[in-house]
PDB file of C-alpha atoms in Angstrom:
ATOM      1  CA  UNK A   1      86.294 129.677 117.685  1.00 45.00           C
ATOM      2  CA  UNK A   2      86.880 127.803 121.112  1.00 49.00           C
ATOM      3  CA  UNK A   3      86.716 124.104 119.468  1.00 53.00           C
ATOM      4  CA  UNK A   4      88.592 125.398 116.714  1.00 51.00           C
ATOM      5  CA  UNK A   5      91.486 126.821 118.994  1.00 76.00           C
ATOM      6  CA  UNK A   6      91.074 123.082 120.612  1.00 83.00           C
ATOM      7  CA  UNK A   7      91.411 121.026 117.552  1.00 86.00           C
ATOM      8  CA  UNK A   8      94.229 122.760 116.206  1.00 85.00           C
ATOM      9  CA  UNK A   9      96.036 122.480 119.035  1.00 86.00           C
ATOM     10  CA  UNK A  10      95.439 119.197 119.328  1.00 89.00           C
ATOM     11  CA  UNK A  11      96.716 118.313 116.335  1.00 90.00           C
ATOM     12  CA  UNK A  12      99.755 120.021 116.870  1.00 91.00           C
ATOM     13  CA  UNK A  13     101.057 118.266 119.960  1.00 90.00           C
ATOM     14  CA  UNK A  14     100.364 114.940 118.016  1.00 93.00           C
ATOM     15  CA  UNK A  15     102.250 116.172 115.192  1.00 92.00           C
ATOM     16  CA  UNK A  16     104.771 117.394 117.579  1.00 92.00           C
ATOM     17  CA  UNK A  17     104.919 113.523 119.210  1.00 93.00           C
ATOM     18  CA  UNK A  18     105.507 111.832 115.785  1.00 93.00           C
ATOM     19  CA  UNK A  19     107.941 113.994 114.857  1.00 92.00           C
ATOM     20  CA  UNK A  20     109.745 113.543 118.107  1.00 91.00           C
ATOM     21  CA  UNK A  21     109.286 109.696 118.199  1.00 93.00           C
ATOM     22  CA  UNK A  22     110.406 110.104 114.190  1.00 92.00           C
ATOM     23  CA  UNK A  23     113.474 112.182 115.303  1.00 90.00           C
ATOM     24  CA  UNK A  24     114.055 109.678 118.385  1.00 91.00           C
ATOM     25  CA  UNK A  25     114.250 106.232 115.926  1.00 92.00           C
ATOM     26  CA  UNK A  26     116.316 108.115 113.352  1.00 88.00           C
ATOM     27  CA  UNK A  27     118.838 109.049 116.414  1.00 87.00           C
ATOM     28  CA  UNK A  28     119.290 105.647 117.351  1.00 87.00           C
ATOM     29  CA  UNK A  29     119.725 104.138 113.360  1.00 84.00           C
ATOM     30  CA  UNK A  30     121.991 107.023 112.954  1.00 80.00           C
ATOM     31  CA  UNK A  31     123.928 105.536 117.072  1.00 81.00           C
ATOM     32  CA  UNK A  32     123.903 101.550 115.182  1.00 78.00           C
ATOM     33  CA  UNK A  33     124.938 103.007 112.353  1.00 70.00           C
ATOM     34  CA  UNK A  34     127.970 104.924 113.282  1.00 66.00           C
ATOM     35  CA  UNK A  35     129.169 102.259 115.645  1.00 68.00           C
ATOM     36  CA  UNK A  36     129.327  99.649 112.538  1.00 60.00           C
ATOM     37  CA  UNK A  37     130.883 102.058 110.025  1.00 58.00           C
ATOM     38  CA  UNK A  38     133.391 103.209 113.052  1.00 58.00           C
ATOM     39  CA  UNK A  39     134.107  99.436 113.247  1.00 54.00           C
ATOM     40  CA  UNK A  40     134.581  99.324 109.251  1.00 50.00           C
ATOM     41  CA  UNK A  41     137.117 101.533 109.513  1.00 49.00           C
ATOM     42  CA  UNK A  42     134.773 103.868 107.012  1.00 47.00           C
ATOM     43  CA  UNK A  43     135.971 107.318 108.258  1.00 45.00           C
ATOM     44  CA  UNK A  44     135.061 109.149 105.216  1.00 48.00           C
ATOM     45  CA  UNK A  45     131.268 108.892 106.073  1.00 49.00           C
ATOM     46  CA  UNK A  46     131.806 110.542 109.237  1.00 56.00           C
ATOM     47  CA  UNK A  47     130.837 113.979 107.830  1.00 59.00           C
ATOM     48  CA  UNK A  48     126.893 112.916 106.861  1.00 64.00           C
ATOM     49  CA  UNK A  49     126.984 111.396 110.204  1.00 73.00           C
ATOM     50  CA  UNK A  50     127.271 114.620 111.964  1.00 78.00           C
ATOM     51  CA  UNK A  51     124.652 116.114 109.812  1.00 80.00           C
ATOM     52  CA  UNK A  52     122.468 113.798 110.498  1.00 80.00           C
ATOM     53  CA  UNK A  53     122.964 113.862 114.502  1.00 84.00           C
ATOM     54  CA  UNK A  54     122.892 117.791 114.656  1.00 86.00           C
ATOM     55  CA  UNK A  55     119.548 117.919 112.400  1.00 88.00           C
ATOM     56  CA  UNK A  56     117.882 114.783 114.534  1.00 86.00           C
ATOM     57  CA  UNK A  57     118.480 116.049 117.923  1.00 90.00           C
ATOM     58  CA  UNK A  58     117.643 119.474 116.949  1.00 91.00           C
ATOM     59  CA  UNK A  59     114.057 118.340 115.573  1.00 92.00           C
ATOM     60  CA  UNK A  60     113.607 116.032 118.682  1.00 91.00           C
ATOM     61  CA  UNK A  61     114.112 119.094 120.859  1.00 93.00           C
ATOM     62  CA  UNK A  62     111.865 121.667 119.109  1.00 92.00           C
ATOM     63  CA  UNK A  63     109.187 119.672 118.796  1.00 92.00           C
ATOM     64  CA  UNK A  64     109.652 119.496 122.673  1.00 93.00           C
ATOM     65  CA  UNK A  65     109.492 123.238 122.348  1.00 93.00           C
ATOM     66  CA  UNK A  66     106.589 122.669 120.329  1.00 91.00           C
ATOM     67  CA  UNK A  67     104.290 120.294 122.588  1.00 91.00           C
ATOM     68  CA  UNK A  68     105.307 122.731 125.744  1.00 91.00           C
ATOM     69  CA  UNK A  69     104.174 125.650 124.102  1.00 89.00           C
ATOM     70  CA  UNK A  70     100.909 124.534 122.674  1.00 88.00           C
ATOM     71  CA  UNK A  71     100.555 122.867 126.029  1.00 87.00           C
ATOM     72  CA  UNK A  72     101.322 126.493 128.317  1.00 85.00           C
ATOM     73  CA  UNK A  73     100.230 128.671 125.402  1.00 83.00           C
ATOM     74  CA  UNK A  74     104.341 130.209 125.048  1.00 86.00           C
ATOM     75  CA  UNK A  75     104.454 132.381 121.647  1.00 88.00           C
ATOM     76  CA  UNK A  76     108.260 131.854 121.746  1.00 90.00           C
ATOM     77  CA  UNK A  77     108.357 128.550 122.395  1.00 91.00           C
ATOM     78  CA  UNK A  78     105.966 128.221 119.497  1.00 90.00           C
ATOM     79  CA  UNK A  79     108.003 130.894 117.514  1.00 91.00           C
ATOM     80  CA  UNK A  80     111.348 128.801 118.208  1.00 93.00           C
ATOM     81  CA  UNK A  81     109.490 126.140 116.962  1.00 93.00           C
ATOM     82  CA  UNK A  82     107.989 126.863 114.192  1.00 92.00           C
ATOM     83  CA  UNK A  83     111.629 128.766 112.640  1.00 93.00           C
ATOM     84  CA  UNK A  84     113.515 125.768 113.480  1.00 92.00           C
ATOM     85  CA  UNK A  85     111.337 123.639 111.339  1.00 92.00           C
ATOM     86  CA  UNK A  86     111.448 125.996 108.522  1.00 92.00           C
ATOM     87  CA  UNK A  87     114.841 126.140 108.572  1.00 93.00           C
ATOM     88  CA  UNK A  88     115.136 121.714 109.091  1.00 91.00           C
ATOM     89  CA  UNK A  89     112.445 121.605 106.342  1.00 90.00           C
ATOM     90  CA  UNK A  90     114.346 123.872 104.037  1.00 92.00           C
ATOM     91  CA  UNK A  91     117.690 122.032 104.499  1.00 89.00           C
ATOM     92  CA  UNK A  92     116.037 118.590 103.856  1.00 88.00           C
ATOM     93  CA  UNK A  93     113.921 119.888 100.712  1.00 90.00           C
ATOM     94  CA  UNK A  94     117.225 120.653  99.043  1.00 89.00           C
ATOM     95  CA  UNK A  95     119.323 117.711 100.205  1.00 85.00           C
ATOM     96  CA  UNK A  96     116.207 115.766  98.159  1.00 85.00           C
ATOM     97  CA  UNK A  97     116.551 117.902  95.171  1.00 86.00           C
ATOM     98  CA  UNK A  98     120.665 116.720  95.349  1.00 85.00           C
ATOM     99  CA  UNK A  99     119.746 113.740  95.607  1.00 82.00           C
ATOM    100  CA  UNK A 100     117.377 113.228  92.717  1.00 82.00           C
ATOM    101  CA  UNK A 101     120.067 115.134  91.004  1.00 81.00           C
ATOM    102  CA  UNK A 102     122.926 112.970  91.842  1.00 82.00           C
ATOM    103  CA  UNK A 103     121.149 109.545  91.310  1.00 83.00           C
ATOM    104  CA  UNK A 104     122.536 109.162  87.661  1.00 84.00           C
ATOM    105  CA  UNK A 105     125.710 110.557  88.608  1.00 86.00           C
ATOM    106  CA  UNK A 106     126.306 107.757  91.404  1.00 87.00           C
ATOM    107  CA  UNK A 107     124.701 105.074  88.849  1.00 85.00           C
ATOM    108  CA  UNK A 108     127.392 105.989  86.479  1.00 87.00           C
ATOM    109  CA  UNK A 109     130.149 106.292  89.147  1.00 88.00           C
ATOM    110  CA  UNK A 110     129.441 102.793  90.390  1.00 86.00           C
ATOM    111  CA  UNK A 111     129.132 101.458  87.101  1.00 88.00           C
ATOM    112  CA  UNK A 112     132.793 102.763  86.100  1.00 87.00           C
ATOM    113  CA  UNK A 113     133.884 101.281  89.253  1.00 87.00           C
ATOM    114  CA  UNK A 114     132.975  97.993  88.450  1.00 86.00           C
ATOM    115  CA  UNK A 115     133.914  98.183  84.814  1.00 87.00           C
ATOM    116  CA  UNK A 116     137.141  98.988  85.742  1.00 86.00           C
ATOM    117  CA  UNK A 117     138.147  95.715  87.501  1.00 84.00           C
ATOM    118  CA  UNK A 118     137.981  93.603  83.761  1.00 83.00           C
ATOM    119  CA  UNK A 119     139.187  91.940  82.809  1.00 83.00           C
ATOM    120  CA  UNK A 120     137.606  90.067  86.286  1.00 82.00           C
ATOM    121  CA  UNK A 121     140.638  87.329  86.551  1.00 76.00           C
ATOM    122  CA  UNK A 122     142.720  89.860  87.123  1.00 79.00           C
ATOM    123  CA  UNK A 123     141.589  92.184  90.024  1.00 79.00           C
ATOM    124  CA  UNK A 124     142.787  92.195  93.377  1.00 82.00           C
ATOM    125  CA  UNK A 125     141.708  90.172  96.461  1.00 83.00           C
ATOM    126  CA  UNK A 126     140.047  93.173  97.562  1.00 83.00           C
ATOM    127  CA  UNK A 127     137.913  93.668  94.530  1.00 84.00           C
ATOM    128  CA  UNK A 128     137.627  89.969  94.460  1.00 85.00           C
ATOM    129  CA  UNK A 129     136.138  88.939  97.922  1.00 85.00           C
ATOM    130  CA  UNK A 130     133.445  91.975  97.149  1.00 85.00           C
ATOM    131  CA  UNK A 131     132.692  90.084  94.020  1.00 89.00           C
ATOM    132  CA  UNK A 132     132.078  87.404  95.638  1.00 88.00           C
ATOM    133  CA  UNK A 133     129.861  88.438  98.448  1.00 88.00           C
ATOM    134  CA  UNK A 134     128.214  90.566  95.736  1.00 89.00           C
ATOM    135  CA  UNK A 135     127.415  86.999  93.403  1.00 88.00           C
ATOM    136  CA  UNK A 136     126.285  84.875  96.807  1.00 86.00           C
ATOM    137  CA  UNK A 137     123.874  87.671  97.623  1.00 87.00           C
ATOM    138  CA  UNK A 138     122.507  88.929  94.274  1.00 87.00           C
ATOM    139  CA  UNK A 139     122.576  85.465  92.905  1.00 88.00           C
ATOM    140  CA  UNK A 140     124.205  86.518  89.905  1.00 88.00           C
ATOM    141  CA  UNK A 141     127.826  86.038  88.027  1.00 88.00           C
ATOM    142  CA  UNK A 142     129.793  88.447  86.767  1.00 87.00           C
ATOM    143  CA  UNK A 143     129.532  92.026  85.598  1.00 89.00           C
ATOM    144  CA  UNK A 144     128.422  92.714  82.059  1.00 88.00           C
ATOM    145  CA  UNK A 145     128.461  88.654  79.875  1.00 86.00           C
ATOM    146  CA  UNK A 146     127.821  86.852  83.076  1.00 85.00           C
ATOM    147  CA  UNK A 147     130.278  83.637  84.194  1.00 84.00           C
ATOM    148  CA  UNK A 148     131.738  84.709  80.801  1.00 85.00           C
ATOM    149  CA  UNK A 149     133.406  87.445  82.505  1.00 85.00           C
ATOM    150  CA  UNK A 150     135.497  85.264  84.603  1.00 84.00           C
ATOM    151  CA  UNK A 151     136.990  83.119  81.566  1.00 79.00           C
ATOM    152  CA  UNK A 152     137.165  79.325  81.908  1.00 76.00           C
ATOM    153  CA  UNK A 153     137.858  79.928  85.928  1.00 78.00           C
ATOM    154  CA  UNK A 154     134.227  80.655  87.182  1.00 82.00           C
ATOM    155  CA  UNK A 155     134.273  80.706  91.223  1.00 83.00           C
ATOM    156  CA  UNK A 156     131.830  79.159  93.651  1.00 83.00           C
ATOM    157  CA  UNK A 157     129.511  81.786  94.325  1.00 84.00           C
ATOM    158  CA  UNK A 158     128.753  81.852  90.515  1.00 85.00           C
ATOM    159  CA  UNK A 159     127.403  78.486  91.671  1.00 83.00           C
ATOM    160  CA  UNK A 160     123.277  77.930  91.019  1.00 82.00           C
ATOM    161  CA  UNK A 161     121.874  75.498  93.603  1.00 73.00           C
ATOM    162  CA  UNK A 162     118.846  73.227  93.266  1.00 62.00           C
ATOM    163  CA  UNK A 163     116.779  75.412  95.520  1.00 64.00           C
ATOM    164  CA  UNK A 164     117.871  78.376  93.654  1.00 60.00           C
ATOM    165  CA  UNK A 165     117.140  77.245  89.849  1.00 58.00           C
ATOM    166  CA  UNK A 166     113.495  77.198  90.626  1.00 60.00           C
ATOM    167  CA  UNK A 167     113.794  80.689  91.069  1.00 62.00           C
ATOM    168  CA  UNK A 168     116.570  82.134  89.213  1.00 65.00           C
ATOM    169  CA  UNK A 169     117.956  81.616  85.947  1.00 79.00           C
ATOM    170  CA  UNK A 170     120.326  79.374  85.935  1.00 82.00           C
ATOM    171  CA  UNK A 171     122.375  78.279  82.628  1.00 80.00           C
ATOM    172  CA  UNK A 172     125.157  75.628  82.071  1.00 77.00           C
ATOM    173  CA  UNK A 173     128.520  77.195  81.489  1.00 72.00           C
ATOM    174  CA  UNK A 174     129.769  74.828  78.843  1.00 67.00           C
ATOM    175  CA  UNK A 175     132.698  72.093  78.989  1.00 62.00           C
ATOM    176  CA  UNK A 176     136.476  72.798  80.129  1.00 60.00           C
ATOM    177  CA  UNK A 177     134.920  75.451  83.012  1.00 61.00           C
ATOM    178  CA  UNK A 178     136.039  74.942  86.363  1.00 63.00           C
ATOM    179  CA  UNK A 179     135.078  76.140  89.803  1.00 64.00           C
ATOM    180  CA  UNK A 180     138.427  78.171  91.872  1.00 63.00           C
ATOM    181  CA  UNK A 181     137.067  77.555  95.552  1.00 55.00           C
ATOM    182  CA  UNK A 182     137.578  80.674  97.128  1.00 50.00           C
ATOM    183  CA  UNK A 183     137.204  80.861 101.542  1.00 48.00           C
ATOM    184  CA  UNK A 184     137.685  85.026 102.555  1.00 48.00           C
ATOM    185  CA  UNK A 185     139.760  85.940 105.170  1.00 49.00           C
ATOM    186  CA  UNK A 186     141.955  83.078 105.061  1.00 45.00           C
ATOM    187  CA  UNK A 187     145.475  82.013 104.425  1.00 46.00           C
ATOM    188  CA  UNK A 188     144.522  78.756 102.060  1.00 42.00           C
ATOM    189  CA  UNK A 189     146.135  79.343  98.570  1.00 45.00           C
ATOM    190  CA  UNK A 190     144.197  78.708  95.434  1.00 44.00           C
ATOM    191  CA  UNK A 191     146.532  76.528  93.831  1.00 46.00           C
ATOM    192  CA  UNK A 192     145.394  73.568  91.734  1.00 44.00           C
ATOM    193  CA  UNK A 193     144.513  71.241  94.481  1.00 40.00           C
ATOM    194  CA  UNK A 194     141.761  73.706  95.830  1.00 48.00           C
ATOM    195  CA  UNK A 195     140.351  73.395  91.995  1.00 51.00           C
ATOM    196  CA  UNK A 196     138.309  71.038  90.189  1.00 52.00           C
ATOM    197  CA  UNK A 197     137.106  70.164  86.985  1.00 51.00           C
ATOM    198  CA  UNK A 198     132.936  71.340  86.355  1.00 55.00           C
ATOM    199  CA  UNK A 199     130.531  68.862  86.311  1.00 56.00           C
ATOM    200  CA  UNK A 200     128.186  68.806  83.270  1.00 57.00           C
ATOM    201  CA  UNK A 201     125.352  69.114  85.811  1.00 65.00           C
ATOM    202  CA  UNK A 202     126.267  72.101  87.358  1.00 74.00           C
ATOM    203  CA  UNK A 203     124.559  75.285  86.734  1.00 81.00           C
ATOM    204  CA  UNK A 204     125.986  79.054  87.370  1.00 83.00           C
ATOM    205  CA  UNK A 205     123.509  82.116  87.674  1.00 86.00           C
ATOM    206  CA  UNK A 206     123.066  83.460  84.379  1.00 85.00           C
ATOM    207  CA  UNK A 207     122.005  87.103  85.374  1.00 88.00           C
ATOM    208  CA  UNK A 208     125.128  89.573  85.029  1.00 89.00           C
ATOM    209  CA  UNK A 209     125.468  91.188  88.499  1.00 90.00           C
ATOM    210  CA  UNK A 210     125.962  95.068  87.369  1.00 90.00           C
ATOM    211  CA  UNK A 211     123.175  95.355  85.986  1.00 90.00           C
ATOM    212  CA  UNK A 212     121.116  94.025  89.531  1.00 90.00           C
ATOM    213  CA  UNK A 213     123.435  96.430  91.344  1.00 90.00           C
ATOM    214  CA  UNK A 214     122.526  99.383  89.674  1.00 90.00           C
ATOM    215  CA  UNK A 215     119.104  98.769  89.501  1.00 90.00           C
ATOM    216  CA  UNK A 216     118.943  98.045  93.618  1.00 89.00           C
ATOM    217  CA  UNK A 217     121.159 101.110  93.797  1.00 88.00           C
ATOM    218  CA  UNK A 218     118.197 103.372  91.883  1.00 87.00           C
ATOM    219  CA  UNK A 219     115.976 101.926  94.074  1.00 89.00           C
ATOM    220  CA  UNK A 220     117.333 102.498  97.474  1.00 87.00           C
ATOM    221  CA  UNK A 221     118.366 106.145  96.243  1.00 87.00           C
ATOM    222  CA  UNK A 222     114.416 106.372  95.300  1.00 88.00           C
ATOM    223  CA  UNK A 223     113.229 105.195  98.319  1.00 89.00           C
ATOM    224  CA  UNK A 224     115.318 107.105 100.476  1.00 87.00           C
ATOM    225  CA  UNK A 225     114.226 110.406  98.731  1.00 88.00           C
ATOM    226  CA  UNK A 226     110.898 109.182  99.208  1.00 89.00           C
ATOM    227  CA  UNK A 227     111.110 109.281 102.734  1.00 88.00           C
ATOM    228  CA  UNK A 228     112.862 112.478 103.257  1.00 88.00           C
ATOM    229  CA  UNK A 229     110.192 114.029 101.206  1.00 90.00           C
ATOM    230  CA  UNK A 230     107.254 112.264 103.503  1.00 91.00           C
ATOM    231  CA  UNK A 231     109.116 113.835 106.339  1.00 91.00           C
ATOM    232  CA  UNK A 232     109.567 116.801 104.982  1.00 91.00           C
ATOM    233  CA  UNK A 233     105.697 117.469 104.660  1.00 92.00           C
ATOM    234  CA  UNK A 234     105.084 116.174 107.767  1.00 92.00           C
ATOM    235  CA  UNK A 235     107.359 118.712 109.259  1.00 91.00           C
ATOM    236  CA  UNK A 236     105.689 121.292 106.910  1.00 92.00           C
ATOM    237  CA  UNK A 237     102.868 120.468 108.508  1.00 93.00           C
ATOM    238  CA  UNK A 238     103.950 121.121 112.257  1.00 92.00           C
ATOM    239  CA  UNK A 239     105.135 125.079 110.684  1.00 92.00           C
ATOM    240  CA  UNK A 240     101.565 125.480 108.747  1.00 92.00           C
ATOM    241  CA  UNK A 241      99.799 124.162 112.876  1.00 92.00           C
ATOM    242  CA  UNK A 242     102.419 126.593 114.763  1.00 91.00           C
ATOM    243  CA  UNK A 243     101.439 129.487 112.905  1.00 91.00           C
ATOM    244  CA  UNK A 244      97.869 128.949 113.111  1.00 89.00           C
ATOM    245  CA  UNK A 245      98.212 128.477 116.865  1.00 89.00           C
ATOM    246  CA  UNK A 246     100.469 131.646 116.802  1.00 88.00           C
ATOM    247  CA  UNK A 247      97.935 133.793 114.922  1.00 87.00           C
ATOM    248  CA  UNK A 248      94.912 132.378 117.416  1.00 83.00           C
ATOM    249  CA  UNK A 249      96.802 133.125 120.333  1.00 81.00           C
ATOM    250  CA  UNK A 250      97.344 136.972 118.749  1.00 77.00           C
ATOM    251  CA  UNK A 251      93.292 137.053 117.643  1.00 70.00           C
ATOM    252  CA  UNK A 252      91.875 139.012 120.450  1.00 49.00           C
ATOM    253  CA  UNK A 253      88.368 137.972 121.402  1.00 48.00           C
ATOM    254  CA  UNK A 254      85.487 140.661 122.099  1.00 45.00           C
ATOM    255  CA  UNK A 255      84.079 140.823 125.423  1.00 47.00           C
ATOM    256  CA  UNK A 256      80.683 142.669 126.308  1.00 54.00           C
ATOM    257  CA  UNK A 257      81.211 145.085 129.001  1.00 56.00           C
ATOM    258  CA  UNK A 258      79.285 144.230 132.015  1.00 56.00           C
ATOM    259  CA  UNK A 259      77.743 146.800 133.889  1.00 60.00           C
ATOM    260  CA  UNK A 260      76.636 146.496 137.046  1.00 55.00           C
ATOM    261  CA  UNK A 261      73.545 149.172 138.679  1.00 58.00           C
ATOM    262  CA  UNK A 262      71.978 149.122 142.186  1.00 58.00           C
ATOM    263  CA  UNK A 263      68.780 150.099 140.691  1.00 58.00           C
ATOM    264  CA  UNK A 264      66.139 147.169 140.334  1.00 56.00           C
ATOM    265  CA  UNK A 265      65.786 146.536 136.467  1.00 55.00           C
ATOM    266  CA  UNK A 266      62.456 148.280 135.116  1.00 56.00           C
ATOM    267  CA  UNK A 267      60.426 145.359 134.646  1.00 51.00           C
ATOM    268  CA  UNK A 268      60.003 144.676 138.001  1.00 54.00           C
ATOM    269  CA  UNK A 269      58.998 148.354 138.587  1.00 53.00           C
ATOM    270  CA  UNK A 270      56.084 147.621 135.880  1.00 50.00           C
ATOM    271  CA  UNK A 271      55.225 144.420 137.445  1.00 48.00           C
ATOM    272  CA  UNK A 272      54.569 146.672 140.688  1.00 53.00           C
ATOM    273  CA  UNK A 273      52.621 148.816 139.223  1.00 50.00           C
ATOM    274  CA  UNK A 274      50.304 146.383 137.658  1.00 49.00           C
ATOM    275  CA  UNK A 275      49.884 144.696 140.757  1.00 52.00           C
ATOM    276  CA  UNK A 276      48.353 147.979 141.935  1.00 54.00           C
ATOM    277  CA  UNK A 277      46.066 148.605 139.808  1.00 50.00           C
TER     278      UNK A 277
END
């Protein structure tokens, strides 16, 4: 039962120590990431921000609890521990069900989003510089028909390079198209002389983009609930070690009284008498 006790606990600590490294890296994502929405200007993801800094710092310091009291063989420190995590583990198991339940929900959200800047030559310079960053990045053009979206004006991130038409489809967009040369964040008008006539040549990304975005979108979401859910049974794992440890430190062991005599043990009284015979 002695290299049982051992190996359990053990294991524990070491689960303790990943979780705490775990908790530590997710802190400092959680720091980066706050500090570039808070330069965005994105205050309305402030809220999952505090979640996420009360739940990571609370892990990181129970499974300090944890390793201390596996360590020193402290049932509270063990207890604390092992509640804690329950209650962490519970809170993340749902937040993965809501998510898997929201993932069509935000498809469809973003997709009305998008839909609802068509006709595409007539959104706003907001909408427009996204669409534009969205095209360089997801080589792609438009939302739904492709550069047909944008009319006879398709702009320069629509724009397939050699390099690129190796590895993307690439399609000519027909005569009478022209590129509108677009340059974000800057005070240069797009009048006629920042336009020009499409070469025959040129090739535009064929790919519609919504379609891409969605599609990256279900994976992220997928991939994100896939790693809650690893973390989640590693954290199930620490409760399942704490309460072994917890019911091992209860177990009582039994001990064989020792008694102790000042008479010589009998054998030695037969050897005597053998001798004198």
């Amino acid at each position: 039962m002695g290299r049982i006790h051992i190996c359990v606990k053990r294991t524990f600590i070491f689960i303790c120590v990943l979780i705490g490294i775990i908790s530590t890296l997710l802190l400092a994502i959680t720091l980066f990431g706050h500090g570039h929405f808070h330069q965005s200007e994105e205050i309305e993801i402030l809220p999952g921000i505090v979640v996420l800094y009360v739940l990571e710092a609370a892990t990181l310091v129970l499974s300090i609890f944890g390793v201390y009291g596996a360590r020193k063989e402290k049932k509270w420190t063990v207890v604390l521990f092992s509640v804690g995590m329950s209650l962490a583990s519970l809170y993340l198991f749902v937040e993965c069900v809501n998510g898997y339940q929201s993932k069509h929900e935000m498809e469809e959200l973003t997709r009305e989003e998008h839909l609802a800047m068509m006709p595409l030559s007539g959104a706003n310079q907001t909408d427009l510089e996204g669409l534009y960053n969205m095209q360089t990045n997801l080589k792609c053009c438009g939302l739904v028909q492709g550069y047909q979206d944008w009319g006879t004006d398709i702009p320069l991130s629509c724009l397939c390079s050699d390099e690129d038409s190796t590895d993307f489809k690439c399609v000519a967009p027909g005569n009478n198209t022209r590129f509108v040369i677009h340059y974000p964040n800057s005070d240069m008008s797009e009048d006629d002389d920042h336009k020009g006539l499409m070469d025959e040549h040129m090739l535009v990304y064929k790919e519609p983009c919504l379609p891409i975005l969605i599609s990256f979108m279900g994976y992220a979401i997928s991939l994100m609930i896939g790693t809650l859910a690893a973390l989640n049974a590693l954290w199930d794992v620490g409760v399942a070690l704490a309460i072994t440890i917890l019911c091992q430190m209860r177990r009582k062991v039994d001990v064989p009284p020792v008694i102790f005599t000042s008479q010589p043990p009998e054998y030695r009284e037969l050897c005597d008498t053998a001798e004198s015979v």
